[in-house]
Tab-separated table of C-alpha atoms in Angstrom:
chain	number	residue	atom	x	y	z
A	1	UNK	CA	16.173	-1.039	12.886
A	2	UNK	CA	14.687	2.171	12.127
A	3	UNK	CA	12.705	0.442	9.085
A	4	UNK	CA	11.666	2.686	6.260
A	5	UNK	CA	11.959	6.395	7.236
A	6	UNK	CA	10.762	9.559	5.292
A	7	UNK	CA	11.797	13.162	5.374
A	8	UNK	CA	10.264	15.543	5.570
A	9	UNK	CA	6.872	14.886	7.216
A	10	UNK	CA	5.178	17.830	6.026
A	11	UNK	CA	6.066	20.174	3.249
A	12	UNK	CA	4.473	23.256	1.505
A	13	UNK	CA	5.556	24.161	-2.016
A	14	UNK	CA	4.630	26.985	-4.641
A	15	UNK	CA	3.705	26.030	-7.974
A	16	UNK	CA	6.825	25.628	-10.240
A	17	UNK	CA	9.088	24.888	-7.268
A	18	UNK	CA	11.059	21.787	-7.027
A	19	UNK	CA	11.933	19.391	-4.322
A	20	UNK	CA	13.146	15.964	-3.211
A	21	UNK	CA	11.380	13.631	-0.928
A	22	UNK	CA	13.832	11.354	0.860
A	23	UNK	CA	13.445	7.822	1.973
A	24	UNK	CA	15.694	5.443	3.489
A	25	UNK	CA	15.589	2.000	4.707
A	26	UNK	CA	17.924	-0.049	6.952
A	27	UNK	CA	16.808	-3.664	6.144
A	28	UNK	CA	18.811	-4.219	3.027
A	29	UNK	CA	15.677	-4.553	0.980
A	30	UNK	CA	16.186	-4.691	-2.850
A	31	UNK	CA	12.854	-3.514	-3.461
A	32	UNK	CA	11.700	0.055	-2.970
A	33	UNK	CA	8.712	2.027	-4.085
A	34	UNK	CA	6.815	5.338	-3.990
A	35	UNK	CA	3.264	5.591	-3.820
A	36	UNK	CA	0.719	8.714	-3.564
A	37	UNK	CA	-2.416	8.364	-1.683
A	38	UNK	CA	-5.307	10.648	-2.776
A	39	UNK	CA	-8.803	10.676	-1.438
A	40	UNK	CA	-10.954	8.000	-3.127
A	41	UNK	CA	-8.237	6.811	-5.200
A	42	UNK	CA	-6.237	4.390	-2.658
A	43	UNK	CA	-2.497	4.220	-2.955
A	44	UNK	CA	-1.109	4.599	-6.692
A	45	UNK	CA	2.293	3.522	-7.576
A	46	UNK	CA	4.634	6.303	-8.986
A	47	UNK	CA	8.107	4.675	-9.388
A	48	UNK	CA	9.592	1.559	-8.112
A	49	UNK	CA	13.118	0.090	-8.005
A	50	UNK	CA	14.296	-3.549	-7.711
A	51	UNK	CA	17.792	-2.944	-6.941
A	52	UNK	CA	20.525	-0.237	-6.852
A	53	UNK	CA	20.895	1.409	-10.398
A	54	UNK	CA	17.662	-0.130	-11.574
A	55	UNK	CA	14.191	1.975	-11.702
A	56	UNK	CA	10.828	1.709	-13.523
A	57	UNK	CA	7.737	3.740	-13.719
A	58	UNK	CA	4.596	2.869	-12.065
A	59	UNK	CA	0.888	3.820	-12.631
A	60	UNK	CA	1.470	7.766	-12.264
A	61	UNK	CA	4.968	8.657	-12.967
A	62	UNK	CA	4.586	11.789	-14.788
A	63	UNK	CA	6.073	15.044	-13.060
A	64	UNK	CA	8.386	12.677	-10.896
A	65	UNK	CA	11.999	11.348	-11.081
A	66	UNK	CA	13.791	8.724	-9.274
A	67	UNK	CA	17.199	7.428	-8.719
A	68	UNK	CA	18.473	4.474	-6.886
A	69	UNK	CA	22.410	5.023	-6.149
A	70	UNK	CA	22.560	2.647	-2.885
A	71	UNK	CA	20.437	-0.033	-1.615
A	72	UNK	CA	19.340	2.301	1.219
A	73	UNK	CA	18.092	5.375	-0.415
A	74	UNK	CA	15.345	5.918	-3.056
A	75	UNK	CA	14.725	9.656	-3.205
A	76	UNK	CA	11.627	11.158	-5.178
A	77	UNK	CA	11.994	14.302	-7.073
A	78	UNK	CA	9.380	16.791	-7.980
A	79	UNK	CA	10.855	18.641	-10.900
A	80	UNK	CA	8.339	21.625	-11.121
A	81	UNK	CA	5.399	21.080	-8.635
A	82	UNK	CA	1.963	21.506	-9.488
A	83	UNK	CA	-1.306	21.700	-7.395
A	84	UNK	CA	-2.238	18.226	-8.673
A	85	UNK	CA	0.728	17.052	-6.829
A	86	UNK	CA	-0.751	17.672	-3.534
A	87	UNK	CA	-1.144	14.420	-1.901
A	88	UNK	CA	0.539	12.181	0.847
A	89	UNK	CA	3.390	10.321	-0.422
A	90	UNK	CA	4.436	6.857	1.002
A	91	UNK	CA	7.681	4.908	0.428
A	92	UNK	CA	7.779	1.253	0.803
A	93	UNK	CA	10.328	-1.580	0.612
A	94	UNK	CA	10.300	-5.228	0.297
A	95	UNK	CA	12.957	-7.918	0.645
A	96	UNK	CA	12.513	-9.495	-2.854
A	97	UNK	CA	13.462	-13.039	-1.564
A	98	UNK	CA	12.450	-15.888	-3.547
A	99	UNK	CA	9.761	-17.745	-2.088
A	100	UNK	CA	8.628	-14.947	0.413
A	101	UNK	CA	5.397	-12.962	0.073
A	102	UNK	CA	5.283	-9.533	-1.312
A	103	UNK	CA	4.581	-7.779	1.825
A	104	UNK	CA	5.795	-4.237	1.598
A	105	UNK	CA	6.948	-2.300	4.498
A	106	UNK	CA	5.642	1.409	4.400
A	107	UNK	CA	7.271	4.586	5.823
A	108	UNK	CA	4.966	7.177	7.895
A	109	UNK	CA	4.575	9.289	4.792
A	110	UNK	CA	5.138	13.038	3.658
A	111	UNK	CA	2.115	15.345	3.232
A	112	UNK	CA	2.844	17.732	0.549
A	113	UNK	CA	0.784	20.751	-0.368
A	114	UNK	CA	1.386	22.704	-3.641
A	115	UNK	CA	-0.131	26.082	-3.628
B	1	UNK	CA	-9.377	0.892	-15.070
B	2	UNK	CA	-9.582	-0.178	-11.288
B	3	UNK	CA	-8.445	-3.646	-11.210
B	4	UNK	CA	-8.770	-3.988	-7.360
B	5	UNK	CA	-12.190	-2.768	-6.150
B	6	UNK	CA	-13.532	-2.071	-2.737
B	7	UNK	CA	-16.883	-0.974	-3.170
B	8	UNK	CA	-17.770	0.009	0.442
B	9	UNK	CA	-16.194	3.277	1.329
B	10	UNK	CA	-17.357	2.947	5.020
B	11	UNK	CA	-18.483	0.153	7.421
B	12	UNK	CA	-19.628	0.524	10.970
B	13	UNK	CA	-19.916	-2.422	13.304
B	14	UNK	CA	-20.570	-2.980	16.942
B	15	UNK	CA	-17.653	-3.838	19.176
B	16	UNK	CA	-17.628	-7.505	19.818
B	17	UNK	CA	-19.333	-8.387	16.599
B	18	UNK	CA	-17.739	-9.537	13.307
B	19	UNK	CA	-16.691	-7.084	10.705
B	20	UNK	CA	-16.385	-8.324	6.903
B	21	UNK	CA	-14.704	-6.145	4.504
B	22	UNK	CA	-14.839	-6.985	0.855
B	23	UNK	CA	-12.616	-6.734	-2.502
B	24	UNK	CA	-12.946	-7.629	-5.834
B	25	UNK	CA	-10.137	-7.849	-8.690
B	26	UNK	CA	-10.363	-8.242	-12.266
B	27	UNK	CA	-6.946	-9.071	-13.331
B	28	UNK	CA	-6.462	-12.937	-13.674
B	29	UNK	CA	-2.909	-12.697	-13.315
B	30	UNK	CA	-2.915	-11.631	-9.675
B	31	UNK	CA	-2.101	-14.580	-7.389
B	32	UNK	CA	-1.079	-12.930	-4.370
B	33	UNK	CA	-3.593	-10.766	-2.103
B	34	UNK	CA	-2.912	-8.769	0.859
B	35	UNK	CA	-4.570	-6.704	3.497
B	36	UNK	CA	-3.188	-3.487	5.102
B	37	UNK	CA	-4.757	-1.252	7.830
B	38	UNK	CA	-3.838	2.267	7.929
B	39	UNK	CA	-4.474	4.790	10.865
B	40	UNK	CA	-4.504	8.559	10.229
B	41	UNK	CA	-0.924	10.364	9.849
B	42	UNK	CA	0.496	6.816	9.835
B	43	UNK	CA	1.766	4.613	6.864
B	44	UNK	CA	-0.251	1.378	6.022
B	45	UNK	CA	0.876	-1.742	8.026
B	46	UNK	CA	0.646	-5.146	6.750
B	47	UNK	CA	-2.143	-7.395	8.245
B	48	UNK	CA	-2.522	-10.465	6.680
B	49	UNK	CA	-1.926	-12.121	3.073
B	50	UNK	CA	-2.973	-15.186	1.015
B	51	UNK	CA	-1.678	-17.103	-1.755
B	52	UNK	CA	-4.068	-18.043	-4.696
B	53	UNK	CA	-3.125	-21.821	-3.917
B	54	UNK	CA	-5.263	-21.269	-0.686
B	55	UNK	CA	-9.004	-20.305	0.079
B	56	UNK	CA	-8.356	-19.361	3.606
B	57	UNK	CA	-5.523	-17.907	5.972
B	58	UNK	CA	-6.268	-17.196	9.599
B	59	UNK	CA	-4.147	-15.088	12.040
B	60	UNK	CA	-5.782	-14.605	15.386
B	61	UNK	CA	-8.833	-12.477	15.021
B	62	UNK	CA	-8.187	-12.106	11.355
B	63	UNK	CA	-9.211	-14.383	8.592
B	64	UNK	CA	-8.833	-13.718	4.739
B	65	UNK	CA	-10.954	-15.880	2.366
B	66	UNK	CA	-10.350	-16.067	-1.183
B	67	UNK	CA	-12.915	-17.194	-3.840
B	68	UNK	CA	-10.908	-17.329	-7.167
B	69	UNK	CA	-13.578	-18.078	-9.472
B	70	UNK	CA	-15.514	-15.029	-8.267
B	71	UNK	CA	-12.195	-12.992	-8.097
B	72	UNK	CA	-13.538	-11.846	-4.580
B	73	UNK	CA	-11.614	-11.826	-1.307
B	74	UNK	CA	-12.766	-10.881	2.178
B	75	UNK	CA	-11.341	-9.934	5.614
B	76	UNK	CA	-13.045	-11.028	8.632
B	77	UNK	CA	-12.382	-9.494	12.037
B	78	UNK	CA	-13.918	-11.376	14.953
B	79	UNK	CA	-14.312	-9.979	17.643
B	80	UNK	CA	-14.095	-6.493	16.595
B	81	UNK	CA	-12.347	-4.128	18.937
B	82	UNK	CA	-12.189	-0.267	19.295
B	83	UNK	CA	-8.505	-0.280	18.119
B	84	UNK	CA	-9.491	-1.993	14.747
B	85	UNK	CA	-11.103	1.545	13.661
B	86	UNK	CA	-8.979	2.242	10.532
B	87	UNK	CA	-8.880	2.478	6.901
B	88	UNK	CA	-8.361	-1.071	5.322
B	89	UNK	CA	-6.855	-1.504	1.789
B	90	UNK	CA	-6.960	-4.623	-0.143
B	91	UNK	CA	-4.042	-5.084	-2.534
B	92	UNK	CA	-3.092	-7.803	-5.371
B	93	UNK	CA	0.111	-8.678	-7.205
B	94	UNK	CA	1.798	-11.532	-8.919
B	95	UNK	CA	3.785	-13.872	-6.669
B	96	UNK	CA	6.587	-14.554	-9.234
B	97	UNK	CA	9.915	-13.115	-8.561
B	98	UNK	CA	9.855	-9.815	-10.659
B	99	UNK	CA	6.247	-9.368	-10.119
B	100	UNK	CA	6.312	-7.533	-6.736
B	101	UNK	CA	4.246	-4.448	-7.865
B	102	UNK	CA	1.124	-4.053	-5.595
B	103	UNK	CA	-2.185	-2.775	-6.968
B	104	UNK	CA	-4.493	-1.373	-4.130
B	105	UNK	CA	-7.904	-0.632	-3.910
B	106	UNK	CA	-9.560	2.343	-2.648
B	107	UNK	CA	-9.842	1.413	0.985
B	108	UNK	CA	-12.989	0.869	3.352
B	109	UNK	CA	-13.083	2.876	6.386
B	110	UNK	CA	-14.071	0.634	9.451
B	111	UNK	CA	-15.604	2.213	12.331
B	112	UNK	CA	-16.110	0.089	15.617
B	113	UNK	CA	-18.688	1.298	17.782
B	114	UNK	CA	-18.054	0.831	21.575
């Protein structure tokens, strides 16, 4: 199993540009989520999904869109990039099986810089 | 409103000694707690967890203690090794099906001095 994969690893955007951060998992996990990590802020939840066709907002959703058309993929779209979206983005998944813990498995991250 | 707090941004410990990382939470609905370890340029990796029905969980060199009345948990690493140098995040969630969202603390950077 490759686990949780993210592409690209690095990206530089200009203000106003749009892009999609890709996330895929091959563990058949129902739950997937996106976090951003900023210095002194820990990891903050952007959006999450409990299954294909179902998404919901997290703590910091503004400026981001998500969709979940398959169990495997959970892309994060930046509609019009702003310097405040400069961050490291992590995708994570969880099997969401009854009786199991809430351990989430994280991808390696995408470092995004918006100029 | 920071619901999960790690008040020590950094900690340095001599190799072989005990490392103690602390975490406080404010939300009484949290009943499942986790510790993650993060190396630079990598994603966080799960380390150990504890349910609110327990007050201690041990896995090798790592032990997590939970004090529900004080809304406090701690991670003990004994003995500390150079490879333990990393950023450690505390996280909390509900344990019910449908309460999988994790709320993270701001992290503590642990440095093990050889």
